[in-house]
Amino acid sequence: MKINNIIYKGTLLAASVAMLVSCSDFLDTMPDNRTTMDEPSKIAGLLVTAYPQTSNVLINELMSDNMDYMGPRNSLGDREGDQMFFWEEDKINGNDSPDRIWSRHYNCIEQANQALASIEELGGAKTEELQNTKGEALLLRAYNSFLLVNEFSMAYNSKTSDKDMGIYYSTSPESLTEIQTQTNRGTVASVYEMIAKDIEAGIPLINDNYKVPKYHFNKKAAYAFATRFYLYYEKWDKAKEYADKLLGSNPGAYLRDYRALQAIPLSTSDQAVKIAEAYCNASLDCNLLIQTSVSNAGFALGPWGYYKRYSHTNYLSETECIKSDNIWGGTNTIIWRPFTINQGEANFALKMCIPLEFEVTNQATGTGYRRALNVSFSMGEALLNRAEAEIMLGQNDAACADMTIWMKNYFNTTKTLTPTSVKTFFEGVRYAYDDTDKLVPSMKKHLHPRFTIDKEGSVQEALLQCVLNLRRVETLHQGLRWFDIKRYNIEIPRRLIGSDGKPSKNLDWLKVDDPRQAVQIPQSAHEAGVALNPRNN
C-alpha cells in the first residue's frame, strides 16, 4: 500500500488509503522460544517481544483536552474514534483499542517473566550479560504494569489508592488466559508498590549491554522511567533523585534541537515522515527510549486526511497550547512551528513527531500494517518532571531554573522565570470555562489533585500551572497529557467546533473524580473474570 494522499502547503487531498487488516495474526506468530531458553543470548533475545507492540498514544490523545470534535458529519472519523473521544467503552477492538492494549501489554509481561524464570534456571544472574538482561526484564515488567494501571485504573493518590481497583500484577510466566482469570485486581497502591520494587531491583543491574541502546531500557531511559513513575507516585524526592542522576549539571546541552527540525522542508507526505523520523532519531541525546508499535497513531496524528474529525485545531493551539500568548511570549517566539491546515474538513496544528511507517506483508498487493514510532522517554520531559517535583518540594527557584532552560530551548525568548514572575503572569489569566456557557478557553485550568496543593492564586499553584503548560507542549501528540488530566483531576469538555472554527457547544464533560478517567476493562478480559471499572448511571 502506498500513501497517496499527500499534503501540500495549503492543500489537503482526500484520504484514499485502503483499510488495513488486524495486527493480531501478525503478533500471534511471534516466535515462542521458551522451551529453548538455555543460553544468555536467547533470553536477551526473548525480551525483544516484551516491548509493547501496541500503543496507547492515540487513545490517550483522543481522550485528552488536546483534541476537539469537528462533528459527526465530518467524514474523517469512525465509530471507534467517537467511542474513544467521548470516553465510551470501545466495542470495535482495533489496533489502538483498549482490548489490544490490555492483551498485548500482558503478553509483554509474560515474556519478561519468562526471561526472569529462565535466568534462574541457568543458576541466576551471575554474569554481566545476565545481570543486564535481568535488569531489563524487571524494568519491562514494571513498565508494562505501569502503563496498564494508569490506563485502566484511577490515578494513584495517597488518599484512595489503597481502595481503588488496580490491575493484576503478574510475577510468573503464566499464559495470558491464566492472567485474565485472576479475579483479584488488587489496588492501585499495591500495584505501585510492586512497580517500585521492580524498578529499584532492576536499575542497578542495567549496564547498557545492547547493540542499539535507544531501543532498550538503557540506564538513562531507566532513570527517566523512574522519574516519571515516582512523580505519579507522589514521591517527589525520589522523582528528583532520579532526574538529577539523568540530567547532570548541564541539562540544556541534551535537549532537542528544534531549529534543525524547523529547517527541514514540509510540503509532501514523504517530507512529513522525514521530519517525524528526525524527531525520533536514535542518535540524538534527547531521545532516551524509542518504541515501534502496530498503530494508526502516525497516520491520525500526521498531516493526512485520517481521523481529523478529532483534531488539535488551530483555535485550540492558539488559545491553550503552542500558538497561544503564554508565559513564553506570543506566536512569533516559536522555534519549531506546528504545521497548520484549515481547509475543507481538516483543521489542525500539528507537531511532526510520530512517524508513519508501513510494514508490507504482501508484496503483490502492497498491503500490510501501519506502524508508528514514538519517543517514550526524553530529556525534555524528564527536565519538566523534575521541575514539578521541585515545586512540590518547595524548591521554587530550582523549578523556575529548570522551566527556564526548557522554555528557552523551545521558544525564542529572553524571559527568565522566577516564582514572582510566574505568579504575576497567571494572576492575569482567567480560568478556563468560567463563563456562563462554559465555552471560553484558557491555558489555565482549575486543578483538583487528590494530593494537597496550595490554594488557587498561590505561588505554588501558579508554578504548577506553568509546568503543566510546558509539559503539554513538550508531550503534544504523545498521549501523556491524559495522565496529567487524571493526576490533577482536571475537568475537560468535549467541544463541538462550528463552521467558524470555534467551539459552538459542549457535548459532554469529564468532571472531577469522573470514573471515566479509568478506561473500561475490555469485554474479553471481563468475560474471563476481570471486574469492570465502576461507572455512573
Coordinates of C-alpha atoms in Angstrom, one line a residue:
M1 CA 0.0 0.0 0.0
K2 CA 1.3 3.4 -0.9
I3 CA 0.4 6.5 0.9
N4 CA -1.1 8.5 -1.9
N5 CA -2.9 11.3 0.0
I6 CA -0.2 14.0 0.0
I7 CA -0.5 17.2 1.9
Y8 CA 0.9 20.3 0.1
K9 CA 1.1 23.6 2.0
G10 CA -2.4 24.9 1.8
T11 CA -3.9 21.8 0.1
L12 CA -5.3 18.7 1.7
L13 CA -6.1 15.8 -0.6
A14 CA -8.7 13.3 0.4
A15 CA -7.6 10.1 2.2
S16 CA -7.6 7.2 -0.2
V17 CA -5.6 4.6 1.8
A18 CA -7.2 1.1 1.9
M19 CA -8.2 -0.3 5.3
L20 CA -5.5 -2.5 6.9
V21 CA -6.1 -5.9 8.3
S22 CA -5.8 -6.5 12.1
C23 CA -2.4 -6.9 13.6
S24 CA -3.5 -9.8 15.8
D25 CA -2.5 -12.6 13.4
F26 CA 0.9 -11.0 12.8
L27 CA 1.6 -10.6 16.5
D28 CA 0.3 -14.1 17.4
T29 CA 3.0 -15.6 15.1
M30 CA 5.8 -14.2 17.3
P31 CA 8.3 -17.0 18.0
D32 CA 8.0 -18.6 21.3
N33 CA 11.5 -19.7 22.4
R34 CA 10.6 -20.5 26.0
T35 CA 11.4 -24.2 25.6
T36 CA 15.0 -23.4 24.4
M37 CA 15.9 -20.6 26.8
D38 CA 19.2 -22.3 27.6
E39 CA 21.7 -19.6 26.6
P40 CA 22.0 -15.9 27.8
S41 CA 21.7 -14.6 24.3
K42 CA 18.4 -16.4 23.8
I43 CA 17.0 -14.9 27.0
A44 CA 18.1 -11.4 25.9
G45 CA 16.5 -12.0 22.5
L46 CA 13.2 -13.0 24.1
L47 CA 12.9 -9.6 25.7
V48 CA 12.6 -8.0 22.3
T49 CA 9.0 -9.3 22.5
A50 CA 8.5 -7.7 25.9
Y51 CA 8.4 -4.2 24.4
P52 CA 4.8 -3.2 23.7
Q53 CA 3.8 -3.7 20.1
T54 CA 0.6 -1.8 20.8
S55 CA 0.5 1.9 21.7
N56 CA -1.8 3.9 24.0
V57 CA -0.7 7.2 22.3
L58 CA -3.7 7.6 20.0
I59 CA -6.4 6.6 22.5
N60 CA -4.9 8.9 25.2
E61 CA -4.5 11.8 22.9
L62 CA -8.2 11.4 21.8
M63 CA -9.4 11.3 25.4
S64 CA -7.4 14.4 26.4
D65 CA -8.1 18.1 26.0
N66 CA -5.6 18.2 23.2
M67 CA -8.5 17.3 20.8
D68 CA -11.7 19.0 19.7
Y69 CA -14.6 17.4 17.8
M70 CA -15.4 18.5 14.2
G71 CA -18.9 17.0 14.3
P72 CA -20.5 13.6 13.3
R73 CA -20.9 14.7 9.7
N74 CA -17.2 15.1 9.3
S75 CA -16.2 12.1 7.2
L76 CA -12.6 11.9 8.6
G77 CA -13.5 9.7 11.6
D78 CA -15.3 6.5 12.5
R79 CA -17.4 4.9 15.3
E80 CA -14.3 3.7 17.2
G81 CA -12.8 7.1 17.2
D82 CA -16.0 8.5 18.5
Q83 CA -16.1 6.0 21.3
M84 CA -12.6 6.8 22.4
F85 CA -13.1 10.6 22.1
F86 CA -16.3 10.5 24.2
W87 CA -14.7 8.2 26.9
E88 CA -17.1 5.4 26.0
E89 CA -16.5 1.7 26.1
D90 CA -14.7 0.7 22.9
K91 CA -16.6 -2.2 21.1
I92 CA -14.6 -2.2 17.9
N93 CA -11.3 -3.5 19.1
G94 CA -9.0 -2.1 16.5
N95 CA -5.2 -2.0 16.7
D96 CA -5.2 1.0 19.1
S97 CA -8.1 -0.2 21.2
P98 CA -8.2 -0.9 25.0
D99 CA -8.7 -4.6 24.2
R100 CA -5.4 -4.6 22.3
I101 CA -3.6 -2.5 24.9
W102 CA -4.7 -4.9 27.6
S103 CA -3.8 -8.1 25.9
R104 CA -0.5 -7.1 24.3
H105 CA 0.9 -5.5 27.5
Y106 CA 0.1 -8.6 29.4
N107 CA 1.8 -10.6 26.6
C108 CA 4.9 -8.4 27.2
I109 CA 4.7 -9.1 31.0
E110 CA 4.6 -12.8 30.3
Q111 CA 7.8 -12.6 28.2
A112 CA 9.6 -10.6 30.8
N113 CA 8.5 -13.1 33.5
Q114 CA 9.7 -16.0 31.3
A115 CA 13.1 -14.3 30.9
L116 CA 13.4 -13.9 34.7
A117 CA 12.4 -17.6 35.2
S118 CA 14.9 -18.7 32.6
I119 CA 17.7 -16.7 34.2
E120 CA 17.0 -18.5 37.5
E121 CA 17.1 -21.9 35.7
L122 CA 20.6 -21.1 34.5
G123 CA 21.7 -20.5 38.1
G124 CA 20.9 -16.8 38.4
A125 CA 22.3 -13.6 37.0
K126 CA 26.0 -14.4 37.6
T127 CA 27.4 -12.8 34.5
E128 CA 27.4 -9.2 33.3
E129 CA 25.2 -10.1 30.4
L130 CA 22.6 -11.9 32.5
Q131 CA 22.6 -9.1 35.1
N132 CA 21.7 -6.6 32.3
T133 CA 19.1 -8.9 31.0
K134 CA 17.5 -9.4 34.4
G135 CA 17.5 -5.6 35.0
E136 CA 15.8 -5.1 31.6
A137 CA 13.2 -7.8 32.3
L138 CA 12.4 -6.3 35.7
L139 CA 12.0 -2.8 34.2
L140 CA 9.8 -4.2 31.4
R141 CA 7.6 -5.9 33.8
A142 CA 7.3 -2.7 35.8
Y143 CA 6.8 -0.5 32.7
N144 CA 4.1 -2.6 31.1
S145 CA 2.3 -2.8 34.5
F146 CA 2.7 0.9 34.9
L147 CA 1.1 1.5 31.5
L148 CA -1.8 -0.9 32.4
V149 CA -2.6 0.5 35.8
N150 CA -2.5 4.1 34.6
E151 CA -4.8 3.3 31.7
F152 CA -7.3 1.0 33.4
S153 CA -7.4 2.4 36.9
M154 CA -7.8 5.8 38.5
A155 CA -4.6 7.8 39.0
Y156 CA -2.5 7.0 42.1
N157 CA -3.1 9.1 45.1
S158 CA -2.3 8.6 48.8
K159 CA -5.9 9.1 49.9
T160 CA -7.9 6.5 47.9
S161 CA -5.5 4.2 46.1
D162 CA -5.5 1.6 48.9
K163 CA -9.1 1.1 47.8
D164 CA -9.2 1.9 44.1
M165 CA -9.1 -1.2 41.9
G166 CA -5.7 -1.8 40.3
I167 CA -4.6 -4.5 37.8
Y168 CA -3.3 -8.0 38.3
Y169 CA 0.5 -7.8 38.8
S170 CA 1.9 -10.9 37.3
T171 CA 5.2 -12.2 38.5
S172 CA 5.3 -15.7 36.9
P173 CA 5.4 -16.8 33.3
E174 CA 1.8 -17.8 33.1
S175 CA -0.2 -17.5 29.9
L176 CA -2.5 -14.6 29.1
T177 CA -5.6 -16.8 29.6
E178 CA -4.5 -17.6 33.2
I179 CA -3.8 -13.9 33.8
Q180 CA -7.2 -12.9 32.7
T181 CA -8.9 -15.4 35.0
Q182 CA -7.4 -13.6 38.0
T183 CA -10.3 -12.0 39.7
N184 CA -8.2 -10.2 42.3
R185 CA -7.2 -6.9 40.7
G186 CA -5.5 -5.7 43.8
T187 CA -5.4 -2.0 44.5
V188 CA -3.7 0.9 42.7
A189 CA -1.5 1.2 45.8
S190 CA -0.4 -2.4 45.8
V191 CA 0.4 -2.3 42.1
Y192 CA 2.5 0.8 42.6
E193 CA 4.4 -0.9 45.5
M194 CA 5.2 -3.8 43.1
I195 CA 6.4 -1.5 40.4
A196 CA 8.6 0.4 42.8
K197 CA 10.1 -2.9 43.9
D198 CA 10.9 -4.0 40.4
I199 CA 12.4 -0.5 39.4
E200 CA 14.7 -0.5 42.4
A201 CA 15.8 -4.0 41.8
G202 CA 16.2 -3.5 38.0
I203 CA 18.1 -0.2 37.7
P204 CA 21.3 -1.3 39.4
L205 CA 21.6 -4.2 37.1
I206 CA 21.4 -2.2 33.8
N207 CA 24.8 -1.8 32.1
D208 CA 23.7 -0.8 28.6
N209 CA 24.9 -4.1 27.1
Y210 CA 22.9 -3.5 23.9
K211 CA 23.8 -3.1 20.2
V212 CA 21.3 -0.3 19.9
P213 CA 20.7 1.1 23.4
K214 CA 17.9 3.5 22.5
Y215 CA 15.6 0.6 21.6
H216 CA 16.1 -0.9 25.1
F217 CA 15.9 0.1 28.7
N218 CA 19.3 1.7 28.8
K219 CA 20.4 3.4 32.0
K220 CA 19.2 6.8 31.1
A221 CA 15.8 5.6 30.0
A222 CA 15.5 3.7 33.2
Y223 CA 16.3 6.9 35.2
A224 CA 13.6 8.7 33.1
F225 CA 11.1 6.0 33.8
A226 CA 11.8 6.1 37.5
T227 CA 11.4 9.9 37.4
R228 CA 8.0 9.7 35.8
F229 CA 6.9 6.8 38.0
Y230 CA 7.8 8.5 41.3
L231 CA 6.3 11.8 40.1
Y232 CA 3.0 9.9 39.6
Y233 CA 3.6 8.1 42.9
E234 CA 3.7 11.4 44.8
K235 CA 7.3 10.7 46.0
W236 CA 8.7 13.9 44.9
D237 CA 12.1 13.4 46.5
K238 CA 12.6 10.1 44.6
A239 CA 11.5 11.7 41.3
K240 CA 14.0 14.5 41.8
E241 CA 16.7 12.0 42.8
Y242 CA 16.5 10.0 39.6
A243 CA 16.1 13.1 37.5
D244 CA 19.3 14.5 39.0
K245 CA 21.1 11.3 38.0
L246 CA 19.8 11.6 34.5
L247 CA 20.1 15.3 33.8
G248 CA 23.5 16.0 35.3
S249 CA 24.8 19.6 35.8
N250 CA 24.0 20.9 32.3
P251 CA 20.6 19.6 31.1
G252 CA 20.3 22.2 28.4
A253 CA 23.1 20.6 26.4
Y254 CA 20.9 17.4 25.9
L255 CA 17.6 19.0 24.9
R256 CA 16.2 18.7 21.4
D257 CA 17.4 21.0 18.6
Y258 CA 14.2 22.5 17.3
R259 CA 15.9 24.7 14.8
A260 CA 17.2 21.7 13.0
L261 CA 13.6 20.3 12.7
Q262 CA 12.3 23.7 11.5
A263 CA 14.9 23.7 8.8
I264 CA 13.5 20.5 7.2
P265 CA 11.1 21.4 4.3
L266 CA 7.4 20.3 4.7
S267 CA 5.4 20.2 1.5
T268 CA 4.7 16.5 0.9
S269 CA 3.8 13.4 3.0
D270 CA 7.3 12.0 2.5
Q271 CA 8.8 15.1 4.0
A272 CA 6.4 15.0 6.9
V273 CA 7.5 11.5 7.7
K274 CA 11.2 12.5 7.4
I275 CA 10.6 15.3 10.0
A276 CA 9.0 12.9 12.4
E277 CA 11.8 10.4 11.8
A278 CA 14.3 13.1 12.5
Y279 CA 12.4 13.7 15.8
C280 CA 12.8 10.1 16.7
N281 CA 16.4 9.7 15.6
A282 CA 18.2 7.2 17.9
S283 CA 21.5 9.1 17.7
L284 CA 20.0 12.2 19.5
D285 CA 21.0 12.7 23.1
C286 CA 17.5 14.0 23.9
N287 CA 15.8 10.7 22.9
L288 CA 16.2 8.0 25.6
L289 CA 13.8 5.2 24.6
I290 CA 12.2 4.8 21.2
Q291 CA 9.5 2.2 20.5
T292 CA 7.6 1.0 17.5
S293 CA 4.1 -0.3 17.5
V294 CA 1.3 -1.5 15.2
S295 CA -0.8 1.6 15.4
N296 CA -2.6 4.2 13.4
A297 CA -1.1 7.0 15.6
G298 CA 1.3 8.1 12.9
F299 CA -1.5 8.4 10.4
A300 CA -4.1 10.0 12.7
L301 CA -1.6 12.5 14.3
G302 CA 0.1 13.3 11.0
P303 CA -0.9 15.6 8.0
W304 CA -3.2 13.1 6.3
G305 CA -6.9 13.1 5.9
Y306 CA -7.5 10.4 8.6
Y307 CA -9.1 10.9 12.0
K308 CA -9.4 14.6 11.5
R309 CA -12.9 14.5 12.9
Y310 CA -10.9 14.7 16.2
S311 CA -8.3 17.4 15.9
H312 CA -5.8 19.6 17.7
T313 CA -7.4 22.6 16.0
N314 CA -5.8 25.9 15.2
Y315 CA -8.2 27.5 17.7
L316 CA -7.1 25.1 20.4
S317 CA -3.5 25.7 19.7
E318 CA -3.9 29.5 19.7
T319 CA -5.9 29.6 22.9
E320 CA -4.3 26.9 25.0
C321 CA -1.2 25.3 23.5
I322 CA 1.9 26.1 21.3
K323 CA 0.5 29.1 19.4
S324 CA -1.1 30.8 22.5
D325 CA 0.1 34.0 24.1
N326 CA 1.6 32.2 27.1
I327 CA 4.3 32.9 29.6
W328 CA 7.0 32.4 26.9
G329 CA 5.5 35.2 24.8
G330 CA 3.5 35.1 21.5
T331 CA 3.3 33.1 18.4
N332 CA 6.4 34.8 17.0
T333 CA 8.6 33.2 19.6
I334 CA 8.0 29.6 18.4
I335 CA 11.2 28.0 17.0
W336 CA 9.6 24.8 15.6
R337 CA 6.3 25.9 14.2
P338 CA 3.4 23.5 14.0
F339 CA 2.2 22.5 10.6
T340 CA -1.3 24.0 10.1
I341 CA -4.2 23.4 7.8
N342 CA -7.7 24.9 7.8
Q343 CA -9.4 23.8 4.7
G344 CA -12.5 21.6 4.0
E345 CA -13.0 19.0 6.7
A346 CA -9.5 19.4 8.1
N347 CA -8.5 22.0 10.7
F348 CA -5.3 21.2 12.7
A349 CA -2.0 22.4 14.0
L350 CA 0.4 19.5 14.4
K351 CA 3.9 18.7 15.5
M352 CA 5.6 16.1 13.2
C353 CA 6.8 13.8 16.0
I354 CA 5.1 10.4 15.3
P355 CA 6.4 8.9 12.1
L356 CA 4.0 6.9 10.0
E357 CA 5.8 3.7 8.9
F358 CA 4.4 0.8 6.9
E359 CA 5.3 -2.9 7.1
V360 CA 4.5 -4.7 3.9
T361 CA 3.3 -8.2 4.4
N362 CA 2.1 -8.9 0.8
Q363 CA 4.4 -7.5 -1.9
A364 CA 1.9 -8.3 -4.7
T365 CA -0.9 -6.3 -3.2
G366 CA 1.2 -3.8 -1.4
T367 CA -0.8 -4.3 1.8
G368 CA 0.4 -4.7 5.4
Y369 CA 0.4 -2.9 8.7
R370 CA 0.6 0.8 9.7
R371 CA 3.3 1.3 12.4
A372 CA 4.2 4.3 14.5
L373 CA 7.5 5.3 16.2
N374 CA 7.3 7.2 19.4
V375 CA 9.9 8.6 21.8
S376 CA 8.7 7.1 25.0
F377 CA 11.2 8.9 27.3
S378 CA 13.1 12.1 26.5
M379 CA 15.4 14.6 28.3
G380 CA 12.8 17.4 27.8
E381 CA 10.0 15.6 29.6
A382 CA 12.4 14.5 32.4
L383 CA 13.5 18.1 32.9
L384 CA 9.9 19.2 33.4
N385 CA 9.1 16.2 35.6
R386 CA 12.0 17.4 37.9
A387 CA 10.6 20.9 37.8
E388 CA 7.2 19.6 39.0
A389 CA 8.9 17.6 41.8
E390 CA 10.8 20.6 42.9
I391 CA 7.6 22.7 43.1
M392 CA 6.1 20.0 45.3
L393 CA 9.2 20.1 47.5
G394 CA 9.0 23.8 47.8
Q395 CA 12.2 24.3 45.8
N396 CA 10.7 27.1 43.7
D397 CA 13.9 28.8 42.4
A398 CA 15.2 25.4 41.2
A399 CA 11.9 24.7 39.5
C400 CA 11.9 28.1 37.7
A401 CA 15.5 27.5 36.6
D402 CA 14.6 24.1 35.0
M403 CA 11.5 25.6 33.4
T404 CA 13.5 28.5 32.0
I405 CA 16.0 26.1 30.5
W406 CA 13.2 24.2 28.8
M407 CA 11.4 27.3 27.7
K408 CA 14.4 29.0 26.1
N409 CA 15.2 25.8 24.2
Y410 CA 11.7 25.5 22.7
F411 CA 10.9 29.2 22.2
N412 CA 13.0 32.2 21.1
T413 CA 12.6 34.2 24.3
T414 CA 14.8 36.1 26.7
K415 CA 12.5 35.7 29.6
T416 CA 13.8 34.2 32.8
L417 CA 11.2 32.7 35.1
T418 CA 11.0 33.4 38.8
P419 CA 8.4 32.5 41.3
T420 CA 7.2 36.1 41.3
S421 CA 7.0 36.5 37.6
V422 CA 5.2 33.2 37.2
K423 CA 2.6 34.2 39.9
T424 CA 2.2 37.6 38.3
F425 CA 1.6 36.2 34.8
F426 CA -1.0 33.6 35.9
E427 CA -2.8 36.1 38.1
G428 CA -3.7 37.9 34.8
V429 CA -5.1 34.8 33.2
R430 CA -8.7 33.7 33.7
Y431 CA -9.6 30.1 34.4
A432 CA -11.0 28.1 31.6
Y433 CA -14.7 27.7 31.2
D434 CA -15.7 30.1 34.0
D435 CA -18.2 31.8 31.7
T436 CA -21.9 31.0 31.8
D437 CA -21.8 28.8 28.7
K438 CA -18.5 27.2 29.7
L439 CA -17.0 27.8 26.3
V440 CA -14.3 30.4 26.9
P441 CA -11.0 28.5 26.9
S442 CA -7.7 29.2 28.7
M443 CA -4.4 27.5 29.3
K444 CA -5.2 27.9 33.0
K445 CA -7.4 25.1 34.3
H446 CA -8.8 24.5 37.8
L447 CA -6.7 21.9 39.5
H448 CA -8.3 19.4 41.8
P449 CA -5.5 16.8 42.6
R450 CA -6.2 14.4 45.4
F451 CA -2.8 15.3 46.9
T452 CA -2.6 18.6 48.7
I453 CA -1.5 21.8 47.0
D454 CA -1.8 25.4 48.0
K455 CA -4.9 27.4 47.2
E456 CA -5.7 29.0 43.8
G457 CA -3.7 32.2 43.3
S458 CA -0.8 31.0 45.4
V459 CA 2.8 30.8 44.1
Q460 CA 2.7 27.0 44.2
E461 CA -0.5 26.8 42.1
A462 CA 0.9 29.3 39.6
L463 CA 4.1 27.3 39.2
L464 CA 2.1 24.1 38.7
Q465 CA 0.0 25.8 36.1
C466 CA 3.2 26.8 34.4
V467 CA 4.9 23.4 34.4
L468 CA 1.6 21.7 33.2
N469 CA 1.5 24.2 30.3
L470 CA 5.1 23.5 29.3
R471 CA 4.7 19.7 29.5
R472 CA 1.6 19.9 27.4
V473 CA 3.7 21.5 24.6
E474 CA 6.6 19.1 25.1
T475 CA 4.4 15.9 25.0
L476 CA 1.8 17.1 22.5
H477 CA 0.5 14.1 20.3
Q478 CA 2.3 11.6 22.6
G479 CA -0.7 10.8 24.9
L480 CA 0.9 12.0 28.2
R481 CA -1.4 15.0 28.7
W482 CA -4.2 12.4 29.6
F483 CA -2.2 11.3 32.6
D484 CA -1.8 14.9 33.8
I485 CA -5.5 15.4 33.5
K486 CA -6.0 12.3 35.6
R487 CA -3.4 13.2 38.2
Y488 CA -4.6 16.8 38.6
N489 CA -8.3 15.8 38.3
I490 CA -8.9 18.5 35.6
E491 CA -12.4 18.9 34.2
I492 CA -12.4 18.9 30.4
P493 CA -15.2 19.2 27.8
R494 CA -16.0 17.5 24.5
R495 CA -16.3 20.6 22.4
L496 CA -18.1 20.7 19.1
I497 CA -16.3 23.0 16.6
G498 CA -18.6 25.2 14.5
S499 CA -18.1 26.3 10.9
D500 CA -16.2 29.4 12.1
G501 CA -13.5 27.1 13.6
K502 CA -14.6 28.0 17.2
P503 CA -16.5 25.9 19.8
S504 CA -20.3 26.1 19.3
K505 CA -21.3 24.0 22.3
N506 CA -20.1 21.3 24.8
L507 CA -21.3 17.8 24.1
D508 CA -20.0 16.2 27.4
W509 CA -17.8 16.9 30.4
L510 CA -15.2 14.8 32.2
K511 CA -15.9 16.0 35.7
V512 CA -13.8 16.0 38.9
D513 CA -13.4 12.3 40.1
D514 CA -15.2 11.1 37.0
P515 CA -14.9 7.3 36.9
R516 CA -14.3 7.5 33.2
Q517 CA -10.8 8.6 34.0
A518 CA -10.2 4.9 34.2
V519 CA -10.7 3.2 30.8
Q520 CA -13.2 0.4 31.0
I521 CA -11.8 -3.1 31.2
P522 CA -12.1 -4.8 27.8
Q523 CA -15.1 -7.1 27.4
S524 CA -12.8 -10.1 26.6
A525 CA -11.0 -9.7 29.9
H526 CA -14.3 -9.2 31.8
E527 CA -15.7 -12.4 30.3
A528 CA -12.6 -14.1 31.6
G529 CA -13.3 -12.9 35.2
V530 CA -11.8 -9.4 35.5
A531 CA -14.0 -7.0 37.4
L532 CA -15.3 -4.0 35.4
N533 CA -14.5 -0.4 36.5
P534 CA -17.4 1.4 38.0
R535 CA -19.5 3.8 36.0
N536 CA -22.1 6.4 36.9
N537 CA -25.6 5.6 35.8

